[in-house]
Amino acid sequence: MRRAANSLEPKSSSTTATSRAGFAVTLAVVLFGYLVLPMSMSGATVAVRRIGTDLGASGASLQWVVTGYFLAASSFMLVTGSLGDLYGRRRVYRLGAVVYGAGNLGAVFAPNILLLDATRTLTGIGAAGVMAGGGAILATTFTGPARTKAFAAMGSMAGVGLAVGPTAAGWLVESLGWRAMFGLFGAAGLALFAGAWALTESRAEAKPRLDRSGIVLFITGLALAMFAITQGAQAGWGSSQVLAPGIAGIVLLGAFVVVERRVARRGERPLLDLSLVANRRFGGWLLAAMAGGVSFGGMLANLPTYLQGANGLSSGDAGLVMLMPTLPILILPAIGGRLVTKGVPPRALVAFALLLAATGNLWLTVLHPGIGAAGLAGPLVMIGSGQGLVAGVIDAQAMSAVAPERTGMAAGLLNTVRGSTQALTMALFGSALITLLERSLGSAPSAARVATGDIPDGPAGAPLADALTDAWRIILLTVAALVALAAVTVFRLLRPAVAAPEPAAVPETEAPVRREARTPVGANRN
């Protein structure tokens, strides 16, 4: 019997040929992971101010509660994706769930900011396994229009997490405290571990030697480079605390590229197949993922603290405001996937979505102390709509551009690029706020406190709130320009390949006559 073309049909292969119920379970378990992880990320942003008050922390160490999670996740996603190809994608997903749950449960009992930052870093490592493993599992289970629908569902579920995360976390923080919030996420990690046993294992047919040198160089290089950026505003961009890890990270990443090329020349499997990056269309989707992170990440991580500090909102009310940019990510991925299956070119859709997000960031410069929900609704919904329209389309199109045995690597690279961009955007956004505030306030400690929303009530806090608003506007203008430029670039990169013209046929009556070469005089004819 012929199946409907728009059903969630799986790939027919030895590793995925199970019952329809099995495919439904696979989809449910992976989607639950993509629900929980965004909740953990967006929820933590609402709790930052309360954590700082309880643990006496501010500045970079407090921002690390959010940034450290992203840094660790970004550094390990490529590694966990490639390990899934070699040792099993379900195994990596399951191990990631355990580490994610353990990190969150450790955060419940952290007595100071240093240990809390450490547990959040551990949580990010676990999140890398869940995200890279989950994306690869979907890519190897579904194909064609079914894959587009599966990834659209993944994008919608991530939207639910982003939308519910701030509100749920705000309620938990106000009612039970931030430790209860991390405890809930820890329990969810254990539930992911239990559900992963129902998944079907899959891996590449060949199992080459593990690229240990590549793993060490990539993780260490990326972590050092991103650490340097997060310390820039507090320590000073010219300080040894920033320059030393920054230069070391760049050198190690350069060595990583050299090692990967050498591994590929030996005919072995590298951690990262550099031909993926060289592929114009795959590179276009990577750039689209990066631009999406730039348009959304800094605002998502820092706006709740602005609303609590400059507007005097509670953490719960700030969480409700953050529903505005996150609810479109719940609704629009399915619409974006449907538009693609109906024939809308993905290239045009992603360019439109990025321009929409750029316009939203430009519009958000209306931000000012005391602004109400009505004034924020338009720009926040527009930014979220730009994210939501292509939340699943980018993943589905990128996965379709690679061979099945490279899906884990491709999923890991895509999530690495996305996560790294979000982490860097968050770090640079926060660093830029502190730098701009330091110029206007003349004090680095004061700038660090104001950037994290520590603004006194009443007339004494008004100049500080105005300074914070001015810094926000400069950064938003920069973000809008960068995302608009990326939209144009992505549109060009994703242009259809032009087929080479076939040579004109030569009429038989005018076929060329083959002539023997004339032997030069005096040459030997033998």
PDB file of C-alpha atoms in Angstrom, residues 249-440:
ATOM      1  CA  GLY A 249      42.882  28.987  21.803  1.00  0.00           C
ATOM      2  CA  ILE A 250      43.489  30.367  18.314  1.00  0.00           C
ATOM      3  CA  VAL A 251      46.778  28.453  18.011  1.00  0.00           C
ATOM      4  CA  LEU A 252      45.143  25.204  19.122  1.00  0.00           C
ATOM      5  CA  LEU A 253      42.233  25.625  16.698  1.00  0.00           C
ATOM      6  CA  GLY A 254      44.729  26.251  13.904  1.00  0.00           C
ATOM      7  CA  ALA A 255      46.575  23.084  14.902  1.00  0.00           C
ATOM      8  CA  PHE A 256      43.238  21.270  14.882  1.00  0.00           C
ATOM      9  CA  VAL A 257      42.704  22.183  11.215  1.00  0.00           C
ATOM     10  CA  VAL A 258      46.201  20.939  10.335  1.00  0.00           C
ATOM     11  CA  VAL A 259      45.676  17.662  12.199  1.00  0.00           C
ATOM     12  CA  GLU A 260      42.269  17.051  10.590  1.00  0.00           C
ATOM     13  CA  ARG A 261      43.724  17.500   7.109  1.00  0.00           C
ATOM     14  CA  ARG A 262      46.542  15.100   7.934  1.00  0.00           C
ATOM     15  CA  VAL A 263      44.114  12.496   9.290  1.00  0.00           C
ATOM     16  CA  ALA A 264      41.983  12.767   6.145  1.00  0.00           C
ATOM     17  CA  ARG A 265      45.046  12.370   3.886  1.00  0.00           C
ATOM     18  CA  ARG A 266      45.893   9.120   5.689  1.00  0.00           C
ATOM     19  CA  GLY A 267      42.477   7.813   4.727  1.00  0.00           C
ATOM     20  CA  GLU A 268      41.224   7.800   8.323  1.00  0.00           C
ATOM     21  CA  ARG A 269      38.104   9.436   9.704  1.00  0.00           C
ATOM     22  CA  PRO A 270      38.750  12.894  11.210  1.00  0.00           C
ATOM     23  CA  LEU A 271      36.694  14.390  14.016  1.00  0.00           C
ATOM     24  CA  LEU A 272      35.564  17.028  11.504  1.00  0.00           C
ATOM     25  CA  ASP A 273      35.486  16.391   7.771  1.00  0.00           C
ATOM     26  CA  LEU A 274      36.592  19.804   6.524  1.00  0.00           C
ATOM     27  CA  SER A 275      34.828  19.171   3.221  1.00  0.00           C
ATOM     28  CA  LEU A 276      31.565  19.819   5.103  1.00  0.00           C
ATOM     29  CA  VAL A 277      32.672  23.366   5.803  1.00  0.00           C
ATOM     30  CA  ALA A 278      33.883  23.803   2.223  1.00  0.00           C
ATOM     31  CA  ASN A 279      30.482  22.735   0.861  1.00  0.00           C
ATOM     32  CA  ARG A 280      28.845  25.999  -0.224  1.00  0.00           C
ATOM     33  CA  ARG A 281      25.266  25.004   0.531  1.00  0.00           C
ATOM     34  CA  PHE A 282      26.039  23.330   3.853  1.00  0.00           C
ATOM     35  CA  GLY A 283      28.104  26.405   4.748  1.00  0.00           C
ATOM     36  CA  GLY A 284      25.105  28.579   3.912  1.00  0.00           C
ATOM     37  CA  TRP A 285      22.938  26.713   6.408  1.00  0.00           C
ATOM     38  CA  LEU A 286      25.704  26.972   9.009  1.00  0.00           C
ATOM     39  CA  LEU A 287      25.794  30.738   8.496  1.00  0.00           C
ATOM     40  CA  ALA A 288      22.000  30.875   8.808  1.00  0.00           C
ATOM     41  CA  ALA A 289      22.230  29.050  12.151  1.00  0.00           C
ATOM     42  CA  MET A 290      24.911  31.495  13.298  1.00  0.00           C
ATOM     43  CA  ALA A 291      22.845  34.525  12.299  1.00  0.00           C
ATOM     44  CA  GLY A 292      19.848  33.152  14.170  1.00  0.00           C
ATOM     45  CA  GLY A 293      21.948  32.839  17.318  1.00  0.00           C
ATOM     46  CA  VAL A 294      23.207  36.401  16.972  1.00  0.00           C
ATOM     47  CA  SER A 295      19.697  37.781  16.508  1.00  0.00           C
ATOM     48  CA  PHE A 296      18.221  35.984  19.511  1.00  0.00           C
ATOM     49  CA  GLY A 297      20.839  34.821  22.038  1.00  0.00           C
ATOM     50  CA  GLY A 298      21.988  38.095  23.566  1.00  0.00           C
ATOM     51  CA  MET A 299      18.477  39.434  23.964  1.00  0.00           C
ATOM     52  CA  LEU A 300      17.195  36.190  25.480  1.00  0.00           C
ATOM     53  CA  ALA A 301      19.974  35.990  28.068  1.00  0.00           C
ATOM     54  CA  ASN A 302      20.118  39.646  29.109  1.00  0.00           C
ATOM     55  CA  LEU A 303      16.639  41.142  28.693  1.00  0.00           C
ATOM     56  CA  PRO A 304      15.215  39.507  31.851  1.00  0.00           C
ATOM     57  CA  THR A 305      17.866  41.229  33.997  1.00  0.00           C
ATOM     58  CA  TYR A 306      17.115  44.569  32.287  1.00  0.00           C
ATOM     59  CA  LEU A 307      13.410  44.174  32.971  1.00  0.00           C
ATOM     60  CA  GLN A 308      14.061  43.330  36.624  1.00  0.00           C
ATOM     61  CA  GLY A 309      16.707  46.007  37.156  1.00  0.00           C
ATOM     62  CA  ALA A 310      15.592  48.974  35.037  1.00  0.00           C
ATOM     63  CA  ASN A 311      11.848  48.261  35.084  1.00  0.00           C
ATOM     64  CA  GLY A 312      11.546  46.807  38.570  1.00  0.00           C
ATOM     65  CA  LEU A 313       9.703  43.670  37.445  1.00  0.00           C
ATOM     66  CA  SER A 314       9.742  40.503  39.517  1.00  0.00           C
ATOM     67  CA  SER A 315      11.400  37.396  38.087  1.00  0.00           C
ATOM     68  CA  GLY A 316       7.937  35.946  37.412  1.00  0.00           C
ATOM     69  CA  ASP A 317       6.745  39.030  35.529  1.00  0.00           C
ATOM     70  CA  ALA A 318       9.995  39.139  33.541  1.00  0.00           C
ATOM     71  CA  GLY A 319       9.397  35.522  32.610  1.00  0.00           C
ATOM     72  CA  LEU A 320       5.917  36.389  31.339  1.00  0.00           C
ATOM     73  CA  VAL A 321       7.347  39.153  29.136  1.00  0.00           C
ATOM     74  CA  MET A 322       9.832  36.664  27.683  1.00  0.00           C
ATOM     75  CA  LEU A 323       6.884  34.656  26.366  1.00  0.00           C
ATOM     76  CA  MET A 324       6.623  37.255  23.592  1.00  0.00           C
ATOM     77  CA  PRO A 325       9.770  36.238  21.687  1.00  0.00           C
ATOM     78  CA  THR A 326       9.501  32.557  22.582  1.00  0.00           C
ATOM     79  CA  LEU A 327       5.854  31.781  21.761  1.00  0.00           C
ATOM     80  CA  PRO A 328       6.408  32.273  17.989  1.00  0.00           C
ATOM     81  CA  ILE A 329       9.080  29.570  18.203  1.00  0.00           C
ATOM     82  CA  LEU A 330       6.356  27.264  19.480  1.00  0.00           C
ATOM     83  CA  ILE A 331       3.939  27.999  16.646  1.00  0.00           C
ATOM     84  CA  LEU A 332       5.949  28.846  13.539  1.00  0.00           C
ATOM     85  CA  PRO A 333       8.332  25.874  12.982  1.00  0.00           C
ATOM     86  CA  ALA A 334       5.443  23.714  11.781  1.00  0.00           C
ATOM     87  CA  ILE A 335       4.310  26.521   9.459  1.00  0.00           C
ATOM     88  CA  GLY A 336       7.836  26.937   8.105  1.00  0.00           C
ATOM     89  CA  GLY A 337       8.131  23.216   7.442  1.00  0.00           C
ATOM     90  CA  ARG A 338       4.734  23.191   5.722  1.00  0.00           C
ATOM     91  CA  LEU A 339       5.746  26.106   3.491  1.00  0.00           C
ATOM     92  CA  VAL A 340       8.850  24.214   2.364  1.00  0.00           C
ATOM     93  CA  THR A 341       6.901  21.029   1.611  1.00  0.00           C
ATOM     94  CA  LYS A 342       4.402  23.151  -0.362  1.00  0.00           C
ATOM     95  CA  GLY A 343       7.173  24.441  -2.600  1.00  0.00           C
ATOM     96  CA  VAL A 344       8.462  27.650  -0.992  1.00  0.00           C
ATOM     97  CA  PRO A 345      12.239  27.724  -1.613  1.00  0.00           C
ATOM     98  CA  PRO A 346      14.077  27.230   1.699  1.00  0.00           C
ATOM     99  CA  ARG A 347      16.596  29.817   0.507  1.00  0.00           C
ATOM    100  CA  ALA A 348      13.951  32.529   0.265  1.00  0.00           C
ATOM    101  CA  LEU A 349      12.323  31.523   3.550  1.00  0.00           C
ATOM    102  CA  VAL A 350      15.540  31.695   5.567  1.00  0.00           C
ATOM    103  CA  ALA A 351      16.536  35.056   4.068  1.00  0.00           C
ATOM    104  CA  PHE A 352      13.106  36.485   4.889  1.00  0.00           C
ATOM    105  CA  ALA A 353      13.273  35.113   8.441  1.00  0.00           C
ATOM    106  CA  LEU A 354      16.693  36.651   9.084  1.00  0.00           C
ATOM    107  CA  LEU A 355      15.555  40.029   7.759  1.00  0.00           C
ATOM    108  CA  LEU A 356      12.524  39.771  10.041  1.00  0.00           C
ATOM    109  CA  ALA A 357      14.789  39.154  13.041  1.00  0.00           C
ATOM    110  CA  ALA A 358      17.076  42.041  12.040  1.00  0.00           C
ATOM    111  CA  THR A 359      14.095  44.388  11.835  1.00  0.00           C
ATOM    112  CA  GLY A 360      12.911  43.220  15.261  1.00  0.00           C
ATOM    113  CA  ASN A 361      16.276  44.037  16.840  1.00  0.00           C
ATOM    114  CA  LEU A 362      16.211  47.459  15.209  1.00  0.00           C
ATOM    115  CA  TRP A 363      12.688  48.052  16.519  1.00  0.00           C
ATOM    116  CA  LEU A 364      13.714  46.977  20.035  1.00  0.00           C
ATOM    117  CA  THR A 365      15.777  50.177  20.337  1.00  0.00           C
ATOM    118  CA  VAL A 366      12.519  51.751  21.613  1.00  0.00           C
ATOM    119  CA  LEU A 367      13.537  50.117  24.926  1.00  0.00           C
ATOM    120  CA  HIS A 368      13.469  52.511  27.896  1.00  0.00           C
ATOM    121  CA  PRO A 369      12.973  52.324  31.673  1.00  0.00           C
ATOM    122  CA  GLY A 370       9.320  51.847  32.467  1.00  0.00           C
ATOM    123  CA  ILE A 371       8.360  50.500  29.035  1.00  0.00           C
ATOM    124  CA  GLY A 372       5.279  48.309  29.211  1.00  0.00           C
ATOM    125  CA  ALA A 373       4.426  45.007  27.621  1.00  0.00           C
ATOM    126  CA  ALA A 374       2.572  46.726  24.769  1.00  0.00           C
ATOM    127  CA  GLY A 375       5.709  48.629  23.764  1.00  0.00           C
ATOM    128  CA  LEU A 376       7.800  45.457  23.785  1.00  0.00           C
ATOM    129  CA  ALA A 377       5.311  43.162  22.050  1.00  0.00           C
ATOM    130  CA  GLY A 378       5.999  44.206  18.450  1.00  0.00           C
ATOM    131  CA  PRO A 379       9.805  43.893  18.381  1.00  0.00           C
ATOM    132  CA  LEU A 380       9.947  40.801  20.596  1.00  0.00           C
ATOM    133  CA  VAL A 381       7.341  38.923  18.565  1.00  0.00           C
ATOM    134  CA  MET A 382       9.149  39.879  15.356  1.00  0.00           C
ATOM    135  CA  ILE A 383      12.491  38.586  16.645  1.00  0.00           C
ATOM    136  CA  GLY A 384      10.869  35.351  17.779  1.00  0.00           C
ATOM    137  CA  SER A 385       9.073  34.949  14.444  1.00  0.00           C
ATOM    138  CA  GLY A 386      12.367  35.193  12.597  1.00  0.00           C
ATOM    139  CA  GLN A 387      13.678  32.355  14.744  1.00  0.00           C
ATOM    140  CA  GLY A 388      10.550  30.230  14.590  1.00  0.00           C
ATOM    141  CA  LEU A 389      10.007  30.206  10.830  1.00  0.00           C
ATOM    142  CA  VAL A 390      13.247  28.343  10.174  1.00  0.00           C
ATOM    143  CA  ALA A 391      13.829  26.580  13.511  1.00  0.00           C
ATOM    144  CA  GLY A 392      13.434  23.151  11.933  1.00  0.00           C
ATOM    145  CA  VAL A 393      14.068  24.038   8.300  1.00  0.00           C
ATOM    146  CA  ILE A 394      17.761  24.807   8.850  1.00  0.00           C
ATOM    147  CA  ASP A 395      18.416  21.434  10.510  1.00  0.00           C
ATOM    148  CA  ALA A 396      16.431  19.431   7.961  1.00  0.00           C
ATOM    149  CA  GLN A 397      18.076  21.082   4.956  1.00  0.00           C
ATOM    150  CA  ALA A 398      21.574  20.818   6.451  1.00  0.00           C
ATOM    151  CA  MET A 399      21.124  17.118   7.292  1.00  0.00           C
ATOM    152  CA  SER A 400      19.882  16.443   3.768  1.00  0.00           C
ATOM    153  CA  ALA A 401      23.156  17.762   2.363  1.00  0.00           C
ATOM    154  CA  VAL A 402      25.362  15.073   3.964  1.00  0.00           C
ATOM    155  CA  ALA A 403      25.831  11.318   3.617  1.00  0.00           C
ATOM    156  CA  PRO A 404      24.026   9.116   6.196  1.00  0.00           C
ATOM    157  CA  GLU A 405      27.284   7.970   7.807  1.00  0.00           C
ATOM    158  CA  ARG A 406      28.156  11.633   8.499  1.00  0.00           C
ATOM    159  CA  THR A 407      24.853  12.655  10.116  1.00  0.00           C
ATOM    160  CA  GLY A 408      26.266  12.611  13.639  1.00  0.00           C
ATOM    161  CA  MET A 409      29.230  14.729  12.585  1.00  0.00           C
ATOM    162  CA  ALA A 410      26.975  17.123  10.676  1.00  0.00           C
ATOM    163  CA  ALA A 411      24.487  17.390  13.549  1.00  0.00           C
ATOM    164  CA  GLY A 412      27.339  17.963  15.969  1.00  0.00           C
ATOM    165  CA  LEU A 413      28.896  20.634  13.752  1.00  0.00           C
ATOM    166  CA  LEU A 414      25.569  22.393  13.227  1.00  0.00           C
ATOM    167  CA  ASN A 415      24.802  22.412  16.925  1.00  0.00           C
ATOM    168  CA  THR A 416      28.385  23.437  17.712  1.00  0.00           C
ATOM    169  CA  VAL A 417      28.091  26.422  15.409  1.00  0.00           C
ATOM    170  CA  ARG A 418      24.664  27.308  16.775  1.00  0.00           C
ATOM    171  CA  GLY A 419      25.648  26.838  20.401  1.00  0.00           C
ATOM    172  CA  SER A 420      29.013  28.571  20.031  1.00  0.00           C
ATOM    173  CA  THR A 421      27.360  31.521  18.371  1.00  0.00           C
ATOM    174  CA  GLN A 422      24.760  31.785  21.126  1.00  0.00           C
ATOM    175  CA  ALA A 423      27.399  31.464  23.835  1.00  0.00           C
ATOM    176  CA  LEU A 424      29.656  34.022  22.182  1.00  0.00           C
ATOM    177  CA  THR A 425      26.704  36.325  21.581  1.00  0.00           C
ATOM    178  CA  MET A 426      25.682  36.088  25.224  1.00  0.00           C
ATOM    179  CA  ALA A 427      29.255  36.658  26.382  1.00  0.00           C
ATOM    180  CA  LEU A 428      29.921  39.512  23.964  1.00  0.00           C
ATOM    181  CA  PHE A 429      26.535  41.071  24.708  1.00  0.00           C
ATOM    182  CA  GLY A 430      27.271  41.045  28.422  1.00  0.00           C
ATOM    183  CA  SER A 431      30.870  42.182  27.895  1.00  0.00           C
ATOM    184  CA  ALA A 432      29.749  44.997  25.618  1.00  0.00           C
ATOM    185  CA  LEU A 433      27.199  46.129  28.206  1.00  0.00           C
ATOM    186  CA  ILE A 434      29.874  46.246  30.895  1.00  0.00           C
ATOM    187  CA  THR A 435      32.358  48.037  28.602  1.00  0.00           C
ATOM    188  CA  LEU A 436      29.858  50.675  27.509  1.00  0.00           C
ATOM    189  CA  LEU A 437      28.619  51.164  31.074  1.00  0.00           C
ATOM    190  CA  GLU A 438      32.162  51.534  32.363  1.00  0.00           C
ATOM    191  CA  ARG A 439      32.724  54.384  29.914  1.00  0.00           C
ATOM    192  CA  SER A 440      29.605  56.199  31.065  1.00  0.00           C
TER     193      SER A 440
END
